[in-house]
Amino acid sequence: MTTKKGLFLSVEGIDGSGKSTHLEFIKLYLEKHGYQVIITREPGGTKTGEEIRELLLHSEHLQDNTELFLYFASRQELISKVILPNLAKGICVIADRFIDSSIAYQGAGRKLGVAKIKQISAMLDPNIEPALTLLFDADLAVAMHRLKTERKLDRIEKEPIEFFNTVQQAYYALLNENSQRIKLISTNVSIAETEQNLLVYLNEFMKNA
Ligand code: TYD
Protein backbone atom coordinates (compact mmCIF):
# COMPACT_ATOMS: atom_id res chain seq x y z
CA MET A 1 0.00 0.00 0.00
CA THR A 2 1.34 3.44 -0.81
CA THR A 3 0.34 6.30 1.42
CA LYS A 4 -0.09 9.74 -0.05
CA LYS A 5 2.07 12.45 1.52
CA GLY A 6 0.34 15.72 2.28
CA LEU A 7 0.95 18.78 0.16
CA PHE A 8 2.94 21.65 1.60
CA LEU A 9 1.82 25.15 0.58
CA SER A 10 2.64 28.57 1.96
CA VAL A 11 1.02 31.97 1.75
CA GLU A 12 3.05 35.16 1.90
CA GLY A 13 2.70 38.90 1.48
CA ILE A 14 3.25 42.23 3.18
CA ASP A 15 1.08 43.19 6.12
CA GLY A 16 -2.27 44.38 4.79
CA SER A 17 -1.91 42.33 1.59
CA GLY A 18 -5.18 40.53 2.34
CA LYS A 19 -3.63 37.09 2.64
CA SER A 20 -5.60 36.04 5.74
CA THR A 21 -8.92 36.73 3.98
CA HIS A 22 -8.19 33.95 1.50
CA LEU A 23 -6.77 31.22 3.73
CA GLU A 24 -10.11 29.49 4.30
CA PHE A 25 -10.83 29.53 0.57
CA ILE A 26 -7.58 27.67 -0.12
CA LYS A 27 -8.29 25.20 2.67
CA LEU A 28 -11.79 24.48 1.35
CA TYR A 29 -10.41 24.00 -2.15
CA LEU A 30 -7.98 21.32 -0.96
CA GLU A 31 -10.67 19.66 1.15
CA LYS A 32 -12.90 19.45 -1.93
CA HIS A 33 -10.04 17.56 -3.54
CA GLY A 34 -10.18 15.00 -0.77
CA TYR A 35 -7.39 16.23 1.48
CA GLN A 36 -7.38 16.86 5.18
CA VAL A 37 -5.89 20.30 5.72
CA ILE A 38 -4.34 22.28 8.53
CA ILE A 39 -3.30 25.93 8.56
CA THR A 40 -0.23 26.92 10.57
CA ARG A 41 0.91 30.41 11.41
CA GLU A 42 4.30 32.00 11.91
CA PRO A 43 5.52 33.04 14.26
CA GLY A 44 3.56 30.59 16.40
CA GLY A 45 1.71 27.36 15.78
CA THR A 46 3.24 25.44 18.70
CA LYS A 47 3.21 26.14 22.43
CA THR A 48 6.79 27.44 22.38
CA GLY A 49 6.20 29.16 19.07
CA GLU A 50 3.27 31.11 20.50
CA GLU A 51 5.47 32.25 23.39
CA ILE A 52 8.09 33.36 20.89
CA ARG A 53 5.34 35.15 18.92
CA GLU A 54 4.46 37.17 21.97
CA LEU A 55 8.11 38.24 22.32
CA LEU A 56 8.40 39.09 18.64
CA LEU A 57 5.24 41.06 18.22
CA HIS A 58 4.75 42.70 21.59
CA SER A 59 8.09 43.29 23.28
CA GLU A 60 10.04 46.51 23.12
CA HIS A 61 12.84 47.02 20.64
CA LEU A 62 14.75 43.86 19.72
CA GLN A 63 18.17 43.67 18.08
CA ASP A 64 17.68 42.73 14.42
CA ASN A 65 19.64 39.49 14.91
CA THR A 66 17.60 38.60 17.98
CA GLU A 67 14.45 39.09 15.93
CA LEU A 68 15.85 36.94 13.13
CA PHE A 69 16.82 34.04 15.40
CA LEU A 70 13.50 34.12 17.20
CA TYR A 71 11.61 33.75 13.92
CA PHE A 72 13.81 30.79 13.05
CA ALA A 73 13.42 29.22 16.50
CA SER A 74 9.66 29.38 16.15
CA ARG A 75 9.96 27.91 12.63
CA GLN A 76 12.10 24.96 13.77
CA GLU A 77 9.53 24.05 16.42
CA LEU A 78 6.76 24.27 13.82
CA ILE A 79 8.60 22.13 11.28
CA SER A 80 9.47 19.40 13.78
CA LYS A 81 6.27 19.28 15.78
CA VAL A 82 3.55 20.19 13.28
CA ILE A 83 4.53 20.41 9.63
CA LEU A 84 6.48 17.16 9.20
CA PRO A 85 4.22 14.92 11.31
CA ASN A 86 1.13 16.15 9.45
CA LEU A 87 2.65 15.80 5.99
CA ALA A 88 3.71 12.27 6.92
CA LYS A 89 0.09 11.45 7.78
CA GLY A 90 -1.03 12.67 4.36
CA ILE A 91 -2.44 15.91 5.73
CA CYS A 92 -1.91 19.10 3.71
CA VAL A 93 -0.22 21.98 5.46
CA ILE A 94 -0.92 25.58 4.49
CA ALA A 95 1.76 27.66 6.16
CA ASP A 96 0.66 31.23 6.84
CA ARG A 97 4.21 32.57 6.30
CA PHE A 98 7.45 30.60 6.02
CA ILE A 99 11.11 31.23 5.08
CA ASP A 100 10.21 33.79 2.39
CA SER A 101 8.95 36.07 5.18
CA SER A 102 12.38 36.04 6.83
CA ILE A 103 14.04 36.80 3.51
CA ALA A 104 11.69 39.71 2.83
CA TYR A 105 11.33 41.16 6.35
CA GLN A 106 14.69 40.45 8.00
CA GLY A 107 16.91 39.99 4.95
CA ALA A 108 15.61 43.04 3.08
CA GLY A 109 13.47 45.02 5.54
CA ARG A 110 16.01 44.88 8.36
CA LYS A 111 18.87 44.88 5.85
CA LEU A 112 20.49 41.74 7.26
CA GLY A 113 21.07 40.47 3.74
CA VAL A 114 19.32 37.73 1.83
CA ALA A 115 22.44 35.54 1.78
CA LYS A 116 22.51 35.44 5.56
CA ILE A 117 18.89 34.30 5.74
CA LYS A 118 19.57 31.56 3.22
CA GLN A 119 22.54 30.36 5.30
CA ILE A 120 20.39 30.13 8.41
CA SER A 121 17.60 28.40 6.48
CA ALA A 122 20.11 25.75 5.46
CA MET A 123 20.52 24.95 9.18
CA LEU A 124 16.85 24.14 9.66
CA ASP A 125 16.36 20.45 10.26
CA PRO A 126 15.17 19.56 7.69
CA ASN A 127 15.31 22.56 5.38
CA ILE A 128 12.00 22.10 3.59
CA GLU A 129 10.38 24.17 0.86
CA PRO A 130 6.69 24.55 -0.01
CA ALA A 131 5.59 23.06 -3.32
CA LEU A 132 3.47 26.15 -3.97
CA THR A 133 3.69 29.64 -2.48
CA LEU A 134 0.85 32.09 -3.02
CA LEU A 135 2.17 35.62 -2.75
CA PHE A 136 -0.65 38.03 -1.95
CA ASP A 137 -0.01 41.54 -3.08
CA ALA A 138 -1.71 44.93 -3.02
CA ASP A 139 -0.60 48.44 -3.87
CA LEU A 140 1.42 49.69 -0.95
CA ALA A 141 -1.02 52.52 -0.22
CA VAL A 142 -3.94 50.08 -0.18
CA ALA A 143 -2.11 47.67 2.14
CA MET A 144 -1.13 50.45 4.54
CA HIS A 145 -4.67 51.79 4.59
CA ARG A 146 -6.02 48.30 5.41
CA LEU A 147 -3.50 47.95 8.22
CA LYS A 148 -4.36 51.23 9.83
CA THR A 149 -8.12 50.79 9.67
CA GLU A 150 -8.44 47.11 10.47
CA ARG A 151 -6.63 46.48 13.72
CA LYS A 152 -4.33 47.46 16.53
CA LEU A 153 -0.79 47.47 15.17
CA ASP A 154 1.87 45.08 16.48
CA ARG A 155 5.61 45.86 16.73
CA ILE A 156 6.38 45.04 13.07
CA GLU A 157 3.27 46.72 11.71
CA LYS A 158 4.33 50.00 13.31
CA GLU A 159 7.29 50.25 10.91
CA PRO A 160 7.18 53.15 8.42
CA ILE A 161 5.96 52.74 4.85
CA GLU A 162 9.56 52.65 3.52
CA PHE A 163 10.10 49.42 5.44
CA PHE A 164 7.10 47.77 3.77
CA ASN A 165 8.17 49.11 0.41
CA THR A 166 11.51 47.31 0.83
CA VAL A 167 9.77 44.13 1.99
CA GLN A 168 7.44 44.23 -1.00
CA GLN A 169 10.34 44.72 -3.43
CA ALA A 170 12.09 41.73 -1.85
CA TYR A 171 8.98 39.62 -2.42
CA TYR A 172 9.00 40.66 -6.09
CA ALA A 173 12.65 39.61 -6.34
CA LEU A 174 11.78 36.23 -4.81
CA LEU A 175 8.94 35.89 -7.30
CA ASN A 176 11.32 36.50 -10.19
CA GLU A 177 13.83 33.96 -8.90
CA ASN A 178 11.24 31.29 -8.10
CA SER A 179 8.59 31.71 -10.76
CA GLN A 180 7.75 27.98 -10.72
CA ARG A 181 7.03 27.87 -6.99
CA ILE A 182 5.73 31.38 -6.24
CA LYS A 183 2.54 32.77 -7.80
CA LEU A 184 1.43 36.38 -7.42
CA ILE A 185 -2.16 37.04 -6.41
CA SER A 186 -3.27 40.66 -6.60
CA THR A 187 -5.77 41.78 -3.99
CA ASN A 188 -6.32 45.18 -5.58
CA VAL A 189 -9.43 43.65 -7.14
CA SER A 190 -12.62 42.34 -5.48
CA ILE A 191 -12.53 39.26 -3.25
CA ALA A 192 -14.48 37.30 -5.90
CA GLU A 193 -11.96 38.21 -8.60
CA THR A 194 -9.05 37.32 -6.32
CA GLU A 195 -10.65 33.92 -5.73
CA GLN A 196 -10.98 33.39 -9.49
CA ASN A 197 -7.28 34.12 -9.90
CA LEU A 198 -6.45 31.81 -7.04
CA LEU A 199 -8.44 29.01 -8.66
CA VAL A 200 -6.30 29.23 -11.81
CA TYR A 201 -3.12 28.55 -9.84
CA LEU A 202 -4.68 25.97 -7.55
CA ASN A 203 -6.12 24.01 -10.50
CA GLU A 204 -2.76 24.11 -12.24
CA PHE A 205 -1.05 22.95 -9.07
CA MET A 206 -3.49 20.09 -8.45
CA LYS A 207 -2.98 18.78 -11.99
CA ASN A 208 0.61 17.96 -11.06
CA ALA A 209 0.07 17.06 -7.39
P1 TYD B 1 0.83 38.56 11.97
O1 TYD B 1 -0.04 39.39 12.85
O2 TYD B 1 0.63 37.08 11.97
O3 TYD B 1 0.76 39.18 10.54
P2 TYD B 1 0.13 38.61 9.21
O4 TYD B 1 -1.33 38.37 9.49
O5 TYD B 1 0.41 39.70 8.22
O6 TYD B 1 0.89 37.34 8.91
O7 TYD B 1 2.35 38.89 12.35
C1 TYD B 1 3.42 38.33 11.76
C2 TYD B 1 4.41 39.44 11.56
O8 TYD B 1 5.74 38.92 11.61
C3 TYD B 1 4.28 40.14 10.22
O9 TYD B 1 4.44 41.53 10.41
C4 TYD B 1 5.44 39.62 9.43
C5 TYD B 1 6.47 39.31 10.45
N1 TYD B 1 7.43 38.23 10.12
C6 TYD B 1 8.75 38.55 9.93
O10 TYD B 1 9.16 39.71 10.02
N2 TYD B 1 9.64 37.53 9.65
C7 TYD B 1 9.24 36.23 9.58
O11 TYD B 1 10.07 35.32 9.33
C8 TYD B 1 7.85 35.92 9.78
C9 TYD B 1 7.37 34.50 9.72
C10 TYD B 1 6.97 36.96 10.05
Coordinates of C-alpha atoms and ligand atoms in Angstrom, one line a residue:
M1 CA 0.0 0.0 0.0
T2 CA 1.3 3.4 -0.8
T3 CA 0.3 6.3 1.4
K4 CA -0.1 9.7 0.0
K5 CA 2.1 12.5 1.5
G6 CA 0.3 15.7 2.3
L7 CA 1.0 18.8 0.2
F8 CA 2.9 21.7 1.6
L9 CA 1.8 25.1 0.6
S10 CA 2.6 28.6 2.0
V11 CA 1.0 32.0 1.8
E12 CA 3.0 35.2 1.9
G13 CA 2.7 38.9 1.5
I14 CA 3.3 42.2 3.2
D15 CA 1.1 43.2 6.1
G16 CA -2.3 44.4 4.8
S17 CA -1.9 42.3 1.6
G18 CA -5.2 40.5 2.3
K19 CA -3.6 37.1 2.6
S20 CA -5.6 36.0 5.7
T21 CA -8.9 36.7 4.0
H22 CA -8.2 33.9 1.5
L23 CA -6.8 31.2 3.7
E24 CA -10.1 29.5 4.3
F25 CA -10.8 29.5 0.6
I26 CA -7.6 27.7 -0.1
K27 CA -8.3 25.2 2.7
L28 CA -11.8 24.5 1.3
Y29 CA -10.4 24.0 -2.1
L30 CA -8.0 21.3 -1.0
E31 CA -10.7 19.7 1.1
K32 CA -12.9 19.4 -1.9
H33 CA -10.0 17.6 -3.5
G34 CA -10.2 15.0 -0.8
Y35 CA -7.4 16.2 1.5
Q36 CA -7.4 16.9 5.2
V37 CA -5.9 20.3 5.7
I38 CA -4.3 22.3 8.5
I39 CA -3.3 25.9 8.6
T40 CA -0.2 26.9 10.6
R41 CA 0.9 30.4 11.4
E42 CA 4.3 32.0 11.9
P43 CA 5.5 33.0 14.3
G44 CA 3.6 30.6 16.4
G45 CA 1.7 27.4 15.8
T46 CA 3.2 25.4 18.7
K47 CA 3.2 26.1 22.4
T48 CA 6.8 27.4 22.4
G49 CA 6.2 29.2 19.1
E50 CA 3.3 31.1 20.5
E51 CA 5.5 32.2 23.4
I52 CA 8.1 33.4 20.9
R53 CA 5.3 35.1 18.9
E54 CA 4.5 37.2 22.0
L55 CA 8.1 38.2 22.3
L56 CA 8.4 39.1 18.6
L57 CA 5.2 41.1 18.2
H58 CA 4.8 42.7 21.6
S59 CA 8.1 43.3 23.3
E60 CA 10.0 46.5 23.1
H61 CA 12.8 47.0 20.6
L62 CA 14.8 43.9 19.7
Q63 CA 18.2 43.7 18.1
D64 CA 17.7 42.7 14.4
N65 CA 19.6 39.5 14.9
T66 CA 17.6 38.6 18.0
E67 CA 14.5 39.1 15.9
L68 CA 15.9 36.9 13.1
F69 CA 16.8 34.0 15.4
L70 CA 13.5 34.1 17.2
Y71 CA 11.6 33.8 13.9
F72 CA 13.8 30.8 13.1
A73 CA 13.4 29.2 16.5
S74 CA 9.7 29.4 16.2
R75 CA 10.0 27.9 12.6
Q76 CA 12.1 25.0 13.8
E77 CA 9.5 24.0 16.4
L78 CA 6.8 24.3 13.8
I79 CA 8.6 22.1 11.3
S80 CA 9.5 19.4 13.8
K81 CA 6.3 19.3 15.8
V82 CA 3.6 20.2 13.3
I83 CA 4.5 20.4 9.6
L84 CA 6.5 17.2 9.2
P85 CA 4.2 14.9 11.3
N86 CA 1.1 16.2 9.5
L87 CA 2.7 15.8 6.0
A88 CA 3.7 12.3 6.9
K89 CA 0.1 11.4 7.8
G90 CA -1.0 12.7 4.4
I91 CA -2.4 15.9 5.7
C92 CA -1.9 19.1 3.7
V93 CA -0.2 22.0 5.5
I94 CA -0.9 25.6 4.5
A95 CA 1.8 27.7 6.2
D96 CA 0.7 31.2 6.8
R97 CA 4.2 32.6 6.3
F98 CA 7.4 30.6 6.0
I99 CA 11.1 31.2 5.1
D100 CA 10.2 33.8 2.4
S101 CA 8.9 36.1 5.2
S102 CA 12.4 36.0 6.8
I103 CA 14.0 36.8 3.5
A104 CA 11.7 39.7 2.8
Y105 CA 11.3 41.2 6.4
Q106 CA 14.7 40.5 8.0
G107 CA 16.9 40.0 5.0
A108 CA 15.6 43.0 3.1
G109 CA 13.5 45.0 5.5
R110 CA 16.0 44.9 8.4
K111 CA 18.9 44.9 5.9
L112 CA 20.5 41.7 7.3
G113 CA 21.1 40.5 3.7
V114 CA 19.3 37.7 1.8
A115 CA 22.4 35.5 1.8
K116 CA 22.5 35.4 5.6
I117 CA 18.9 34.3 5.7
K118 CA 19.6 31.6 3.2
Q119 CA 22.5 30.4 5.3
I120 CA 20.4 30.1 8.4
S121 CA 17.6 28.4 6.5
A122 CA 20.1 25.7 5.5
M123 CA 20.5 25.0 9.2
L124 CA 16.8 24.1 9.7
D125 CA 16.4 20.5 10.3
P126 CA 15.2 19.6 7.7
N127 CA 15.3 22.6 5.4
I128 CA 12.0 22.1 3.6
E129 CA 10.4 24.2 0.9
P130 CA 6.7 24.5 0.0
A131 CA 5.6 23.1 -3.3
L132 CA 3.5 26.2 -4.0
T133 CA 3.7 29.6 -2.5
L134 CA 0.8 32.1 -3.0
L135 CA 2.2 35.6 -2.7
F136 CA -0.7 38.0 -1.9
D137 CA 0.0 41.5 -3.1
A138 CA -1.7 44.9 -3.0
D139 CA -0.6 48.4 -3.9
L140 CA 1.4 49.7 -0.9
A141 CA -1.0 52.5 -0.2
V142 CA -3.9 50.1 -0.2
A143 CA -2.1 47.7 2.1
M144 CA -1.1 50.5 4.5
H145 CA -4.7 51.8 4.6
R146 CA -6.0 48.3 5.4
L147 CA -3.5 48.0 8.2
K148 CA -4.4 51.2 9.8
T149 CA -8.1 50.8 9.7
E150 CA -8.4 47.1 10.5
R151 CA -6.6 46.5 13.7
K152 CA -4.3 47.5 16.5
L153 CA -0.8 47.5 15.2
D154 CA 1.9 45.1 16.5
R155 CA 5.6 45.9 16.7
I156 CA 6.4 45.0 13.1
E157 CA 3.3 46.7 11.7
K158 CA 4.3 50.0 13.3
E159 CA 7.3 50.3 10.9
P160 CA 7.2 53.2 8.4
I161 CA 6.0 52.7 4.9
E162 CA 9.6 52.7 3.5
F163 CA 10.1 49.4 5.4
F164 CA 7.1 47.8 3.8
N165 CA 8.2 49.1 0.4
T166 CA 11.5 47.3 0.8
V167 CA 9.8 44.1 2.0
Q168 CA 7.4 44.2 -1.0
Q169 CA 10.3 44.7 -3.4
A170 CA 12.1 41.7 -1.9
Y171 CA 9.0 39.6 -2.4
Y172 CA 9.0 40.7 -6.1
A173 CA 12.6 39.6 -6.3
L174 CA 11.8 36.2 -4.8
L175 CA 8.9 35.9 -7.3
N176 CA 11.3 36.5 -10.2
E177 CA 13.8 34.0 -8.9
N178 CA 11.2 31.3 -8.1
S179 CA 8.6 31.7 -10.8
Q180 CA 7.8 28.0 -10.7
R181 CA 7.0 27.9 -7.0
I182 CA 5.7 31.4 -6.2
K183 CA 2.5 32.8 -7.8
L184 CA 1.4 36.4 -7.4
I185 CA -2.2 37.0 -6.4
S186 CA -3.3 40.7 -6.6
T187 CA -5.8 41.8 -4.0
N188 CA -6.3 45.2 -5.6
V189 CA -9.4 43.6 -7.1
S190 CA -12.6 42.3 -5.5
I191 CA -12.5 39.3 -3.2
A192 CA -14.5 37.3 -5.9
E193 CA -12.0 38.2 -8.6
T194 CA -9.0 37.3 -6.3
E195 CA -10.7 33.9 -5.7
Q196 CA -11.0 33.4 -9.5
N197 CA -7.3 34.1 -9.9
L198 CA -6.4 31.8 -7.0
L199 CA -8.4 29.0 -8.7
V200 CA -6.3 29.2 -11.8
Y201 CA -3.1 28.6 -9.8
L202 CA -4.7 26.0 -7.5
N203 CA -6.1 24.0 -10.5
E204 CA -2.8 24.1 -12.2
F205 CA -1.1 22.9 -9.1
M206 CA -3.5 20.1 -8.5
K207 CA -3.0 18.8 -12.0
N208 CA 0.6 18.0 -11.1
A209 CA 0.1 17.1 -7.4
Ligands
TYD1 P1 0.8 38.6 12.0 O1 0.0 39.4 12.9 O2 0.6 37.1 12.0 O3 0.8 39.2 10.5 P2 0.1 38.6 9.2 O4 -1.3 38.4 9.5 O5 0.4 39.7 8.2 O6 0.9 37.3 8.9 O7 2.3 38.9 12.3 C1 3.4 38.3 11.8 C2 4.4 39.4 11.6 O8 5.7 38.9 11.6 C3 4.3 40.1 10.2 O9 4.4 41.5 10.4 C4 5.4 39.6 9.4 C5 6.5 39.3 10.5 N1 7.4 38.2 10.1 C6 8.7 38.5 9.9 O10 9.2 39.7 10.0 N2 9.6 37.5 9.7 C7 9.2 36.2 9.6 O11 10.1 35.3 9.3 C8 7.9 35.9 9.8 C9 7.4 34.5 9.7 C10 7.0 37.0 10.0

